[in-house]
Tab-separated table of C-alpha atoms in Angstrom:
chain	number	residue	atom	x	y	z
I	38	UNK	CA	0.000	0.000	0.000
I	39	UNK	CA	1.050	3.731	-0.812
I	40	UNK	CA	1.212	5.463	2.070
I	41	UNK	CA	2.672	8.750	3.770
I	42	UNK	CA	3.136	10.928	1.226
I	43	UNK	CA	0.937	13.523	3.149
I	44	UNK	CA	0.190	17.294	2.472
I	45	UNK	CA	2.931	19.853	1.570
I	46	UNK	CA	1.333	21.656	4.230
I	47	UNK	CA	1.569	22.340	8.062
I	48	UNK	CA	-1.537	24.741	8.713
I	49	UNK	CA	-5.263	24.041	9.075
I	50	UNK	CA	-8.224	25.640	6.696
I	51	UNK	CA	-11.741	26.905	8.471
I	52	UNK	CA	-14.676	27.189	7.762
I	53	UNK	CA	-15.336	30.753	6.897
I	54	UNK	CA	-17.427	31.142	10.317
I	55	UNK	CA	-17.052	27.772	12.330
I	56	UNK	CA	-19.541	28.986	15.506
I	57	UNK	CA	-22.314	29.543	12.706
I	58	UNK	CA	-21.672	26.549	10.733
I	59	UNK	CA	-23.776	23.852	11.569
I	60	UNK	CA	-22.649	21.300	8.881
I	61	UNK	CA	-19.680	21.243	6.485
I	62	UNK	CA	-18.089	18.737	4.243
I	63	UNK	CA	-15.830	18.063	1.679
I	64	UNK	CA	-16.928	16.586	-1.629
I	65	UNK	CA	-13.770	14.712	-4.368
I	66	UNK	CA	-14.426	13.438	-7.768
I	67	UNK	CA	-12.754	10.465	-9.535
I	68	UNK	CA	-9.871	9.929	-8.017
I	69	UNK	CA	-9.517	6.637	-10.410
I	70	UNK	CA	-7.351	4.275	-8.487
I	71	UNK	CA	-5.583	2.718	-10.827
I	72	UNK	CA	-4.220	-0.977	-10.239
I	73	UNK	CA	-0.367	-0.433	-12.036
I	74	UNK	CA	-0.587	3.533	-11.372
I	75	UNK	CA	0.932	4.113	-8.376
I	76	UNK	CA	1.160	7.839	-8.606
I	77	UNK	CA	-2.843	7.708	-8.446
I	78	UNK	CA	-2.326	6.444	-5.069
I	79	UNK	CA	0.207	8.898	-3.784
I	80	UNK	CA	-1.597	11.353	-5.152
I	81	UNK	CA	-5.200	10.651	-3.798
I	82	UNK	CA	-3.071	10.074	-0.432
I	83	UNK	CA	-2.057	13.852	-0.533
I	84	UNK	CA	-5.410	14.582	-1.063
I	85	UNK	CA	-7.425	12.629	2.162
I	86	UNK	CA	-4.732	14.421	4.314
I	87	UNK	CA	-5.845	18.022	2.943
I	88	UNK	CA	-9.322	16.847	3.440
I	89	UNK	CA	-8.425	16.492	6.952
I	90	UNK	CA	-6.643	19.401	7.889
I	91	UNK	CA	-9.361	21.489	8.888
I	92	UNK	CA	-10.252	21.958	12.902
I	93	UNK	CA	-13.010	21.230	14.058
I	94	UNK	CA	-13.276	17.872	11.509
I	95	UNK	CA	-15.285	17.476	8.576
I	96	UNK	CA	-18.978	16.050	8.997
I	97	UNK	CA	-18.361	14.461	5.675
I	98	UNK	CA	-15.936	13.308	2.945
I	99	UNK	CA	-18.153	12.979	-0.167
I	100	UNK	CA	-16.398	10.449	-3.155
I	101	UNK	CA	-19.165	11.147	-5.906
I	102	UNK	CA	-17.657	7.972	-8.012
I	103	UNK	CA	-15.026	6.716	-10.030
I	104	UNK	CA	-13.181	6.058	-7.279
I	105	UNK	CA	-11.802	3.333	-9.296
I	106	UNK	CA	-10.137	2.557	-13.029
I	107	UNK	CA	-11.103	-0.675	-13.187
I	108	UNK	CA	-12.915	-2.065	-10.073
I	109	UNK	CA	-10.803	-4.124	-9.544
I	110	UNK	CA	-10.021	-5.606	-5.420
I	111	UNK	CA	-6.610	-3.894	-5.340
I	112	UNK	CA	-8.279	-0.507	-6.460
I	113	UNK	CA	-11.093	-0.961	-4.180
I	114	UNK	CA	-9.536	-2.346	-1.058
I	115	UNK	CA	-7.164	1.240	-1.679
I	116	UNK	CA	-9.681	3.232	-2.001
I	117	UNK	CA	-12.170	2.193	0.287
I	118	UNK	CA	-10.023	1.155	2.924
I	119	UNK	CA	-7.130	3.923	2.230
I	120	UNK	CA	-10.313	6.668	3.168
I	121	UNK	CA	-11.460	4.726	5.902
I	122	UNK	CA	-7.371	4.351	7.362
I	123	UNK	CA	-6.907	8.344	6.770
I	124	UNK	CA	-10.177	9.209	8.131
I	125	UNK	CA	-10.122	12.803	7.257
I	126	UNK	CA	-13.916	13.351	7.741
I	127	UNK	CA	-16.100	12.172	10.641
I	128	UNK	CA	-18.317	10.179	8.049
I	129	UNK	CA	-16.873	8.310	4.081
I	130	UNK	CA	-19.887	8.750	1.770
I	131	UNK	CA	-18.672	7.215	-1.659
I	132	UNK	CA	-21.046	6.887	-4.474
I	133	UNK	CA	-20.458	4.168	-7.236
I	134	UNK	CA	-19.733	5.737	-11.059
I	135	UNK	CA	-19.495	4.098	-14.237
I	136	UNK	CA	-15.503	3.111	-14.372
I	137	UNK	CA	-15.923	1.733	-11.224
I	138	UNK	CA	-18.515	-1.268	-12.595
I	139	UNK	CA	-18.032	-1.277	-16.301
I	140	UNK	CA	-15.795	-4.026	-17.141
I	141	UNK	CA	-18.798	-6.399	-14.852
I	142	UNK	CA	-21.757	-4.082	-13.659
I	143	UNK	CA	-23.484	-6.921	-11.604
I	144	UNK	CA	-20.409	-8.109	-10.138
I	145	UNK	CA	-18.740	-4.816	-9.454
I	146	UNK	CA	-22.131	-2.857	-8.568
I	147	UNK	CA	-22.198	-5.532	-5.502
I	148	UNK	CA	-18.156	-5.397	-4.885
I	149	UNK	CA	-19.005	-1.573	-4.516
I	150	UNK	CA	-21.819	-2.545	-1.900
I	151	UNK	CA	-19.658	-5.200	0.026
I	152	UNK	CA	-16.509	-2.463	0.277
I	153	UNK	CA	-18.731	0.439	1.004
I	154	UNK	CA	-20.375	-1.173	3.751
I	155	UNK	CA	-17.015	-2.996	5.487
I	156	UNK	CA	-15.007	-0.047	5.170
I	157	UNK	CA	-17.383	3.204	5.676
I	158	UNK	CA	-20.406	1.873	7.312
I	159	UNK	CA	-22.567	2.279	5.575
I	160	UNK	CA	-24.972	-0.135	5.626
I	161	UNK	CA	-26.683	-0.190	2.376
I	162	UNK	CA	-28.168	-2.814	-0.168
I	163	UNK	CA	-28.451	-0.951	-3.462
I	164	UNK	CA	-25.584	0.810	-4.831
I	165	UNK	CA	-28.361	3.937	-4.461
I	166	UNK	CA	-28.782	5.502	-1.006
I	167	UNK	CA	-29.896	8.449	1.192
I	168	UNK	CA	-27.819	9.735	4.171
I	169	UNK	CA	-29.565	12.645	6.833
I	170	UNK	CA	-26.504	14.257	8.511
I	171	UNK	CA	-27.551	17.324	10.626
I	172	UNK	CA	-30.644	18.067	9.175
I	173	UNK	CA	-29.580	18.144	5.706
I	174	UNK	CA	-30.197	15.301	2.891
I	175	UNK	CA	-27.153	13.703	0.997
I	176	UNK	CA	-29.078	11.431	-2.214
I	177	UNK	CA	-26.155	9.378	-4.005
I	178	UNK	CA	-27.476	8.116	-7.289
I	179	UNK	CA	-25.756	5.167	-9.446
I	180	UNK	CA	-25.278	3.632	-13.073
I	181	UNK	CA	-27.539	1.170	-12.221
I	182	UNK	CA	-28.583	0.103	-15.670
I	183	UNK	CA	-25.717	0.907	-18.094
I	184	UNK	CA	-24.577	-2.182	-19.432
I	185	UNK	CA	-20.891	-0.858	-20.868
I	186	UNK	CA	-18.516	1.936	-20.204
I	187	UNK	CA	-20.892	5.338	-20.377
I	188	UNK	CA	-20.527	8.851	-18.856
I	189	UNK	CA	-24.089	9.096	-18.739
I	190	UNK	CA	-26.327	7.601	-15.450
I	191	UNK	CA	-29.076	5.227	-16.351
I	192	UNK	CA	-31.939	4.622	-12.974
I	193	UNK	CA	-33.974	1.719	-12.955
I	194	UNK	CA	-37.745	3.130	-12.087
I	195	UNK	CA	-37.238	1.753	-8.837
I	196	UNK	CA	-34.029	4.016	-8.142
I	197	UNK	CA	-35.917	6.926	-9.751
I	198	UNK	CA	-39.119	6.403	-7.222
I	199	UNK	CA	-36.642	6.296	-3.934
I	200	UNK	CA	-35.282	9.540	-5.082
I	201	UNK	CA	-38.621	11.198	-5.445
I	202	UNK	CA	-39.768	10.034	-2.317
I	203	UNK	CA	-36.380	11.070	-0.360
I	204	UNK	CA	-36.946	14.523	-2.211
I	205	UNK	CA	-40.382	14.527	-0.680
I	206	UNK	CA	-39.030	13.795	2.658
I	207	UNK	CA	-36.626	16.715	2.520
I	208	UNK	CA	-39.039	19.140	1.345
I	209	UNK	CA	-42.073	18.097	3.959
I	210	UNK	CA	-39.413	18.982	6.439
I	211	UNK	CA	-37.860	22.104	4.334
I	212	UNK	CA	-34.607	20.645	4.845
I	213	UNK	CA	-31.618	21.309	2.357
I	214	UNK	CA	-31.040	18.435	-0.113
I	215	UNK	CA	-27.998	17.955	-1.994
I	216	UNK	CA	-27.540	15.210	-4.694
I	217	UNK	CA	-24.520	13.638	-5.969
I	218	UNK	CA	-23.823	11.771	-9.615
I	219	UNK	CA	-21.225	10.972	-11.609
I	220	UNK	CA	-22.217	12.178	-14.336
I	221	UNK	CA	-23.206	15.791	-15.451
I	222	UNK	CA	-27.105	16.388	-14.616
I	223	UNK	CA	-27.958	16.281	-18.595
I	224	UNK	CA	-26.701	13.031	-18.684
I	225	UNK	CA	-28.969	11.251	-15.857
I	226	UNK	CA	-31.871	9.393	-17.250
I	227	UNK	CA	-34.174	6.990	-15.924
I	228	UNK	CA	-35.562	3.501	-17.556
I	229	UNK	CA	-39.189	4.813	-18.431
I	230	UNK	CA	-38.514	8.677	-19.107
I	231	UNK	CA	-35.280	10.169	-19.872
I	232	UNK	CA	-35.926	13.776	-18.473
I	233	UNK	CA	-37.753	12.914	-15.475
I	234	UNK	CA	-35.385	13.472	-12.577
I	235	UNK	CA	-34.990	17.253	-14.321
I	236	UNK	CA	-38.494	17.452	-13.832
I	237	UNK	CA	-38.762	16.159	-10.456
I	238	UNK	CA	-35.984	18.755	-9.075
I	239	UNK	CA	-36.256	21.990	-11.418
I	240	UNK	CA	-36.728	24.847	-9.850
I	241	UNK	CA	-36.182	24.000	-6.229
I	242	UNK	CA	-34.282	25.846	-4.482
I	243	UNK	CA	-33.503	23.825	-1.546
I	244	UNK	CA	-31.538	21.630	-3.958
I	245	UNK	CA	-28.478	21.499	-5.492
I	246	UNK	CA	-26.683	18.298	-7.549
I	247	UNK	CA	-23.025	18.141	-7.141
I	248	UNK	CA	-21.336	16.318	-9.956
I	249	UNK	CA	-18.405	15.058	-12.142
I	250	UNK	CA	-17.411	16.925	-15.490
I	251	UNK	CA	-14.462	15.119	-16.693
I	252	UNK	CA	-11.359	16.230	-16.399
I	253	UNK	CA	-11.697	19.981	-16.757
I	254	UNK	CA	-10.126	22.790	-14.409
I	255	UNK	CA	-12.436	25.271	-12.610
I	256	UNK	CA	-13.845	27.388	-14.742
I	257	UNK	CA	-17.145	29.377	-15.556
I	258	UNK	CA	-19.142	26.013	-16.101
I	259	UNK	CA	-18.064	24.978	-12.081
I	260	UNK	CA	-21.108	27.155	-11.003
I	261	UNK	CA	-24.127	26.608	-13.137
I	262	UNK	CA	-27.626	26.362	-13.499
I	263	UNK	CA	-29.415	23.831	-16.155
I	264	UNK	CA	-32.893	24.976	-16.752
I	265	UNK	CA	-33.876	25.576	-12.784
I	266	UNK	CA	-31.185	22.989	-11.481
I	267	UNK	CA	-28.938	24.177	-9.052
I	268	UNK	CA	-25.160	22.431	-9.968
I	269	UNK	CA	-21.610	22.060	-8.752
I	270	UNK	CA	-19.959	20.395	-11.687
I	271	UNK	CA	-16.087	18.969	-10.010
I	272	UNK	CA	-13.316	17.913	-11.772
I	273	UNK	CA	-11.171	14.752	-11.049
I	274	UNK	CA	-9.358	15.432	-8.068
I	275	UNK	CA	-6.314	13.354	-8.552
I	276	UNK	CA	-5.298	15.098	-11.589
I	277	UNK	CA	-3.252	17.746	-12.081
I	278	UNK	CA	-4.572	21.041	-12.913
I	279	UNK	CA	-3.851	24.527	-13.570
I	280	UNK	CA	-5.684	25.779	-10.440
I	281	UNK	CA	-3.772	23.000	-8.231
I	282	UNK	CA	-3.107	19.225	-7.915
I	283	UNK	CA	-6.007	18.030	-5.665
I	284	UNK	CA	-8.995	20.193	-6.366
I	285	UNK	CA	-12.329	19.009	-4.760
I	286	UNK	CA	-15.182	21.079	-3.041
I	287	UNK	CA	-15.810	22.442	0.261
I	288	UNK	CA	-19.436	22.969	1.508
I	289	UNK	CA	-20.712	24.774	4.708
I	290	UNK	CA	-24.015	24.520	5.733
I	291	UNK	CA	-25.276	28.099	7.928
I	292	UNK	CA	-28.508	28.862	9.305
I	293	UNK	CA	-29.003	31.332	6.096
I	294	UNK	CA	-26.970	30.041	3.289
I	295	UNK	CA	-24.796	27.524	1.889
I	296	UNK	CA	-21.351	28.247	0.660
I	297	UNK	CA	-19.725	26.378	-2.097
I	298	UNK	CA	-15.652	26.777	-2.407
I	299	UNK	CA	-13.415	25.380	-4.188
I	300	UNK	CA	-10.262	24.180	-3.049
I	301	UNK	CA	-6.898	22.434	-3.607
I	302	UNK	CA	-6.381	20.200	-1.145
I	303	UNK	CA	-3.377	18.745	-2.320
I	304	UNK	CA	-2.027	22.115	-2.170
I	305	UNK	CA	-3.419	23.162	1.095
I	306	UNK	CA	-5.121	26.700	-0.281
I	307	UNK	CA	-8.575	27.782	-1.780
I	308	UNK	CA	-8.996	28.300	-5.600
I	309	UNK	CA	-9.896	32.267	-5.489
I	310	UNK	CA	-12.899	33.561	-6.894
I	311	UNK	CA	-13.956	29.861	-7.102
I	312	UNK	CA	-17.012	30.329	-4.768
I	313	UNK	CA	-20.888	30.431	-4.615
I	314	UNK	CA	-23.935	30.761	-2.094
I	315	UNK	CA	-27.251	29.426	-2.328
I	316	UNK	CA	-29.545	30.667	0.391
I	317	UNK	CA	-31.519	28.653	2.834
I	318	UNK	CA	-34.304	30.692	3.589
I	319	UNK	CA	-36.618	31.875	1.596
């Protein structure tokens, strides 16, 4: 295993008003663990120990897929257990993405399930699932039905129904929702109606989807709206970009707002100018 090579960093990041915040967490993208790639490991090792040099701790470390090349057990024992071993965040909340099940969706989709629940807890049965963590909602939706390699997310109806009905939850409660895919928000479909998750969450404001959009720096498209939908739209965090090395997002959750920066964490400092809010009250 790949260990040590740590941040190139000494001090610790905040929150940008800890007494006020009542949740924060930090949310990676495809850090592709790659079997024969060991630089994939050092790097994504650099990375957990940024995540975790913030005081007090993350609520959350959010892995919003690919966390894999290949799925294979070396990748996913590293990743799984390599997040669980650094423990930057109080809670590891990885979704599944398409290069993590492609070469054998069945097979991989439950690997995914098995490592997920042995090494973060998390105690699920479908590689779909809904976490509450201080009041807010965290939906992580999956490839379920592609049946090769595709950047796009295909939902069975059955995925598509749970989300509505967490949605529902959330809103009965007017509680903050955020949803996480692999996969930019055009791209998610589901098996009877292609546009019907759009549907479900345009123009709600309590919602935002936090996704993956290849391997592309920060840039004007990191903050955007499609049609109503609130997004965050990440690149892959173990590559090296312009902005910095290890670039993943940090959320904070206030009474009034929530804040949305940017940050390298490989590099230990925020992206500037790389920030948004979204308020909470309305």
């Amino acid at each position: 295993m790949v260990l040590g090579f740590g941040p190139n960093f000494t001090s610790y990041y905040n929150a940008e008003d800890e007494d006020a915040c009542t949740l924060k967490f930090a949310v990676l993208a495809a850090p592709k663990l790659e079997g024969n790639n060991l630089e994939t490991y050092g790097n994504y090792d650099k990375v957990l120990k940024g995540v975790g040099h913030t005081f007090p701790k993350n609520d959350a470390l959010v892995l919003i897929g690919d966390n894999t090349m290949n799925g294979q057990d070396i990748e996913s024992m590293l990743s799984y257990g390599h997040s669980s071993l650094v423990h930057p965040a109080k809670n590891i909340f990885p979704s599944v993405g398409s290069f993590d099940i492609y070469n054998d969706p069945e097979l991989l989709t439950q690997r995914f399930i098995e490592y997920g629940n042995s090494f973060c807890d998390l105690g699920i049965d479908k590689p779909y699932y809904c976490k509450v963590l201080n009041g807010c909602y965290f939906i992580f939706l999956a490839p379920e039905l592609n049946t090769a390699y595709s950047a796009d997310i295909t939902m069975s109806d059955e995925q598509y129904e749970f989300v509505v009905s967490k949605l529902a939850q959330a809103e009965e409660k007017d509680a903050f929702t955020f949803i996480f895919a692999n996969c930019l928000l055009p791209g998610i479909s589901t098996q009877s109606e292609p546009g019907a998750l759009m549907n479900a969450i345009k123009n709600k404001d309590k919602v935002v989807v936090m996704d993956f959009f290849i391997s592309r720096d920060v840039g004007w498209w990191t903050f955007h709206d499609y049609d109503g939908v609130h997004t965050v739209n990440l690149p892959k965090c173990s590559e090296r970009m312009v902005s910095g090395d290890g670039i993943g997002a940090e959320v904070e959750v206030y009474p009034d707002k929530v804040l949305v920066r940017m940050r390298d964490f490989a590099g230990g400092k925020w992206i500037e100018g790389a920030q948004t809010e979204y308020p909470t009250t309305f």
